[in-house]
Short mmCIF file of C-alpha atoms and ligand atoms in Angstrom, two decimals:
data_model
loop_
_atom_site.label_atom_id
_atom_site.label_comp_id
_atom_site.label_asym_id
_atom_site.label_seq_id
_atom_site.Cartn_x
_atom_site.Cartn_y
_atom_site.Cartn_z
CA MET H 9 -7.34 15.77 -14.50
CA VAL H 10 -8.81 12.42 -13.48
CA LEU H 11 -12.21 11.55 -14.89
CA ILE H 12 -14.13 9.64 -12.24
CA HIS H 13 -17.12 7.39 -12.87
CA GLU H 14 -19.55 6.86 -9.99
CA GLN H 15 -20.22 3.19 -9.20
CA PRO H 16 -21.55 3.20 -5.63
CA SER H 17 -20.91 0.18 -3.41
CA PRO H 18 -23.08 -0.38 -0.31
CA ASN H 19 -20.05 -1.66 1.62
CA HIS H 20 -19.02 1.14 3.97
CA ASP H 21 -19.73 2.63 7.39
CA GLU H 22 -18.67 5.48 9.63
CA ARG H 23 -15.00 6.30 10.26
CA GLN H 24 -13.99 6.08 13.94
CA LYS H 25 -10.83 8.18 13.64
CA PRO H 26 -10.91 11.98 13.84
CA GLY H 27 -8.81 13.65 11.15
CA ALA H 28 -8.99 10.64 8.83
CA PRO H 29 -8.18 9.86 6.12
CA ASP H 30 -4.47 10.41 6.69
CA MET H 31 -3.20 7.31 4.93
CA LEU H 32 -3.48 5.76 1.44
CA VAL H 33 -3.38 1.98 0.85
CA LEU H 34 -2.83 0.50 -2.62
CA HIS H 35 -4.09 -2.96 -3.58
CA TYR H 36 -4.43 -5.22 -6.55
CA THR H 37 -7.81 -6.89 -7.02
CA GLY H 38 -6.43 -10.44 -7.39
CA MET H 39 -9.46 -11.63 -9.35
CA GLU H 40 -9.88 -13.12 -12.86
CA SER H 41 -11.07 -9.80 -14.33
CA GLY H 42 -12.02 -6.24 -13.49
CA ALA H 43 -15.70 -7.11 -13.92
CA VAL H 44 -15.53 -9.94 -11.39
CA ALA H 45 -13.66 -7.69 -8.95
CA LEU H 46 -16.18 -4.88 -9.32
CA GLU H 47 -19.09 -7.21 -8.70
CA ARG H 48 -17.45 -8.51 -5.54
CA LEU H 49 -16.57 -5.02 -4.26
CA CYS H 50 -20.24 -4.02 -4.61
CA ASP H 51 -21.77 -7.22 -3.19
CA PRO H 52 -23.33 -6.57 0.23
CA ALA H 53 -22.92 -10.26 1.13
CA VAL H 54 -19.13 -10.18 0.68
CA ARG H 55 -18.56 -7.06 2.79
CA VAL H 56 -15.44 -5.80 1.04
CA SER H 57 -14.91 -2.54 -0.83
CA ALA H 58 -12.44 0.24 -1.56
CA HIS H 59 -12.88 3.92 -2.27
CA TYR H 60 -11.64 3.63 -5.85
CA LEU H 61 -11.08 0.98 -8.50
CA VAL H 62 -8.64 1.59 -11.36
CA GLU H 63 -9.26 -0.55 -14.45
CA GLU H 64 -6.46 -1.80 -16.70
CA ASP H 65 -7.43 0.77 -19.36
CA GLY H 66 -7.05 3.57 -16.80
CA ARG H 67 -10.75 4.12 -16.07
CA VAL H 68 -11.33 5.24 -12.47
CA LEU H 69 -14.48 4.25 -10.57
CA ARG H 70 -15.51 5.72 -7.23
CA LEU H 71 -17.19 3.06 -5.08
CA VAL H 72 -17.22 4.69 -1.64
CA PRO H 73 -17.22 8.40 -0.65
CA GLU H 74 -13.88 9.45 0.85
CA HIS H 75 -15.33 10.52 4.21
CA ARG H 76 -16.80 7.03 4.76
CA ARG H 77 -14.91 3.93 5.92
CA ALA H 78 -14.43 1.41 3.11
CA TRP H 79 -13.57 -2.20 3.97
CA HIS H 80 -10.27 -2.96 2.23
CA ALA H 81 -7.48 -3.28 4.79
CA GLY H 82 -8.79 -5.99 7.14
CA LEU H 83 -6.61 -7.00 10.07
CA SER H 84 -3.73 -4.56 9.72
CA HIS H 85 -1.02 -2.58 11.46
CA TRP H 86 1.18 0.38 10.55
CA ALA H 87 3.27 2.74 12.66
CA GLY H 88 1.66 1.77 15.96
CA GLU H 89 -1.89 1.83 14.66
CA ASP H 90 -4.32 -1.06 14.01
CA ASN H 91 -7.50 -1.45 11.95
CA LEU H 92 -6.41 0.88 9.21
CA ASN H 93 -9.75 1.08 7.43
CA ASP H 94 -10.47 3.88 9.89
CA ALA H 95 -7.39 5.87 8.91
CA SER H 96 -7.10 5.22 5.21
CA LEU H 97 -8.35 5.57 1.69
CA GLY H 98 -8.12 2.40 -0.40
CA ILE H 99 -7.45 2.08 -4.12
CA GLU H 100 -7.98 -1.30 -5.82
CA ILE H 101 -5.91 -1.70 -8.99
CA VAL H 102 -7.23 -4.34 -11.39
CA ASN H 103 -4.68 -7.15 -11.81
CA PRO H 104 -5.22 -10.93 -11.63
CA GLY H 105 -2.60 -11.09 -8.89
CA HIS H 106 -0.42 -14.00 -7.85
CA GLU H 107 -3.34 -16.42 -7.80
CA PHE H 108 -4.68 -15.84 -11.33
CA GLY H 109 -1.62 -14.78 -13.39
CA TYR H 110 0.22 -11.78 -11.97
CA ARG H 111 1.34 -9.45 -14.75
CA PRO H 112 2.80 -5.94 -15.21
CA PHE H 113 0.47 -3.01 -14.67
CA PRO H 114 -0.36 -1.34 -18.04
CA GLU H 115 0.89 2.19 -18.71
CA LEU H 116 -2.58 3.83 -18.84
CA GLN H 117 -3.46 2.19 -15.54
CA MET H 118 -0.24 3.40 -13.89
CA GLN H 119 -0.86 6.95 -15.12
CA ALA H 120 -4.37 6.86 -13.65
CA VAL H 121 -3.17 5.44 -10.32
CA ILE H 122 -0.57 8.20 -10.03
CA GLU H 123 -2.96 11.01 -11.03
CA LEU H 124 -5.63 9.78 -8.61
CA SER H 125 -3.13 9.32 -5.78
CA VAL H 126 -1.76 12.84 -6.27
CA VAL H 127 -5.29 14.27 -6.08
CA LEU H 128 -6.09 12.31 -2.90
CA ARG H 129 -2.76 13.17 -1.27
CA ASN H 130 -3.24 16.87 -1.95
CA ARG H 131 -6.87 16.91 -0.89
CA HIS H 132 -6.21 15.24 2.48
CA GLY H 133 -2.59 16.26 3.09
CA ILE H 134 -1.43 12.65 3.30
CA ALA H 135 2.26 12.35 4.20
CA ARG H 136 4.34 10.37 1.71
CA HIS H 137 5.45 7.81 4.30
CA ARG H 138 1.77 7.00 4.90
CA ILE H 139 1.21 5.87 1.31
CA VAL H 140 1.73 2.10 1.45
CA GLY H 141 0.81 -1.27 -0.04
CA HIS H 142 -1.63 -3.75 1.45
CA SER H 143 1.29 -6.16 1.97
CA ASP H 144 3.02 -3.52 4.12
CA ILE H 145 0.17 -3.31 6.60
CA ALA H 146 -0.84 -7.01 6.47
CA PRO H 147 2.48 -8.75 5.69
CA LEU H 148 1.44 -12.17 7.00
CA ARG H 149 -1.69 -12.35 4.83
CA LYS H 150 -1.23 -10.19 1.72
CA GLU H 151 1.11 -9.80 -1.29
CA ASP H 152 -0.58 -6.90 -3.07
CA PRO H 153 0.05 -4.78 -5.04
CA GLY H 154 3.17 -6.92 -5.39
CA GLU H 155 6.72 -6.80 -6.66
CA LEU H 156 5.74 -5.68 -10.21
CA PHE H 157 4.21 -2.46 -8.94
CA ASP H 158 6.39 0.53 -9.81
CA TRP H 159 6.92 2.19 -6.40
CA PRO H 160 10.03 4.09 -7.58
CA ARG H 161 7.89 5.81 -10.20
CA LEU H 162 5.28 6.78 -7.57
CA ALA H 163 8.03 8.10 -5.33
CA ARG H 164 9.10 10.50 -8.09
CA HIS H 165 5.63 12.05 -7.69
CA GLY H 166 6.03 12.27 -3.90
CA LEU H 167 3.93 9.15 -3.31
CA GLY H 168 5.50 6.76 -0.81
CA LEU H 169 9.13 6.68 0.22
CA TRP H 170 11.87 5.12 -1.84
CA SER H 171 15.63 4.82 -1.83
CA ASP H 172 17.99 3.29 -4.39
CA ASP H 173 20.66 3.12 -1.72
CA VAL H 174 22.07 -0.38 -1.37
CA GLN H 175 25.38 0.60 0.14
CA SER H 176 25.94 -1.01 3.43
CA ARG H 177 28.80 -0.47 5.78
CA ASP H 178 27.74 -3.34 7.96
CA SER H 179 25.22 -6.08 7.95
CA LEU H 180 22.48 -5.95 10.57
CA ASN H 181 21.73 -8.54 13.20
CA GLU H 182 18.11 -9.62 13.61
CA GLU H 183 17.48 -7.32 16.56
CA GLU H 184 18.70 -4.29 14.57
CA ALA H 185 16.64 -5.35 11.58
CA ARG H 186 13.53 -5.65 13.76
CA ARG H 187 14.08 -2.14 15.04
CA ALA H 188 14.52 -0.80 11.51
CA LEU H 189 11.35 -2.54 10.27
CA ALA H 190 9.38 -1.17 13.24
CA THR H 191 10.75 2.33 12.55
CA ILE H 192 9.42 2.09 9.00
CA GLY H 193 5.99 1.08 10.35
CA TYR H 194 5.85 -2.72 10.01
CA GLY H 195 4.07 -4.79 12.65
CA TYR H 196 3.77 -8.54 13.32
CA LEU H 197 7.54 -8.81 13.88
CA ASP H 198 7.11 -11.16 16.83
CA GLU H 199 4.66 -13.38 14.95
CA ASP H 200 6.81 -14.03 11.86
CA PHE H 201 9.95 -11.98 11.30
CA GLY H 202 10.76 -13.79 8.01
CA ARG H 203 7.40 -12.97 6.42
CA VAL H 204 7.68 -9.31 7.40
CA LEU H 205 11.19 -9.15 5.96
CA LEU H 206 9.86 -10.66 2.71
CA ALA H 207 7.10 -8.03 2.64
CA PHE H 208 9.78 -5.36 3.03
CA GLN H 209 11.71 -6.83 0.09
CA ARG H 210 8.56 -7.09 -2.04
CA ARG H 211 8.05 -3.37 -1.55
CA PHE H 212 11.56 -1.91 -1.33
CA LEU H 213 13.85 -4.48 -3.00
CA PRO H 214 11.57 -6.27 -5.48
CA ASP H 215 14.36 -7.84 -7.55
CA HIS H 216 15.84 -9.44 -4.44
CA MET H 217 13.12 -11.32 -2.58
CA SER H 218 15.42 -13.71 -0.75
CA GLY H 219 13.47 -13.62 2.51
CA LYS H 220 16.87 -13.44 4.18
CA LEU H 221 18.64 -10.75 6.14
CA ASP H 222 21.58 -10.57 3.73
CA VAL H 223 23.91 -7.60 3.21
CA ARG H 224 21.92 -6.09 0.34
CA THR H 225 18.68 -6.30 2.30
CA ALA H 226 20.32 -4.83 5.38
CA GLY H 227 21.66 -1.92 3.30
CA ARG H 228 18.27 -1.07 1.83
CA LEU H 229 16.59 -1.55 5.20
CA SER H 230 18.92 0.97 6.85
CA ALA H 231 18.36 3.45 4.04
CA ILE H 232 14.56 3.24 4.17
CA ALA H 233 14.48 3.35 7.97
CA ALA H 234 16.55 6.55 7.89
CA LEU H 235 14.08 8.11 5.41
CA HIS H 236 11.16 7.19 7.66
CA GLU H 237 12.86 8.62 10.71
CA ASN H 238 13.27 11.94 8.91
CA ALA H 239 9.74 11.89 7.50
CA SER H 240 8.18 11.20 10.92
CA LEU H 241 10.26 13.91 12.60
CA HIS H 242 9.19 16.48 10.04
CA SER H 243 5.50 15.60 10.14
CA GLU H 244 5.55 15.91 13.95
CA CYS H 245 6.86 19.47 13.57
CA ASP H 246 4.04 20.49 11.21
ZN1 LIG M 311 -5.44 -5.82 -0.87
#
């Protein structure tokens, strides 16, 4: 049972997508402290927000009602869709981020993120392959929630896809890798293939962020693309 504290932010407007939210985007705050982040997320002059903020001690604050559009994703793309504020719920997880001293997410905070995400997924019927990181949907601009975030643990709760498969029969050429990344949902492949590949590694191969299309990366890429193909097929049959 997640205890939620109300901390309304003025930064939201009307969703433009029928049936939304059908996607969940996880972020880190990337600010010096939770207090600084909260102030910013509630400042009408800054025009950013998220639906929820999870403090390092596991406290959960609701900033924006779920039926409203919060302003967390920015310029973004996933699975053929742009402007994902319309489609998604956003959770900001307090962490200084790469700019101010990126560090592991505390246990109480992880428990709260998982509990909250499970509640939101169940309430809105969000498919697991539509639970993503900010860096997945904005790979040229964003690194959050970053390589220290425990996606395998979330996947054990049905949140996001994951595979430990690193077996690879063959390496992939760049064209095949592009197709696999697009199958998973990634955009911006024509703008900067290398940055998108790095975003993939940050999310799905966090101990191997080479930025290169090596055999290990190709193996994981094939495995995750296969999972996404299955997940998309099944959700279309629903
Ligand atoms: Zn973010």
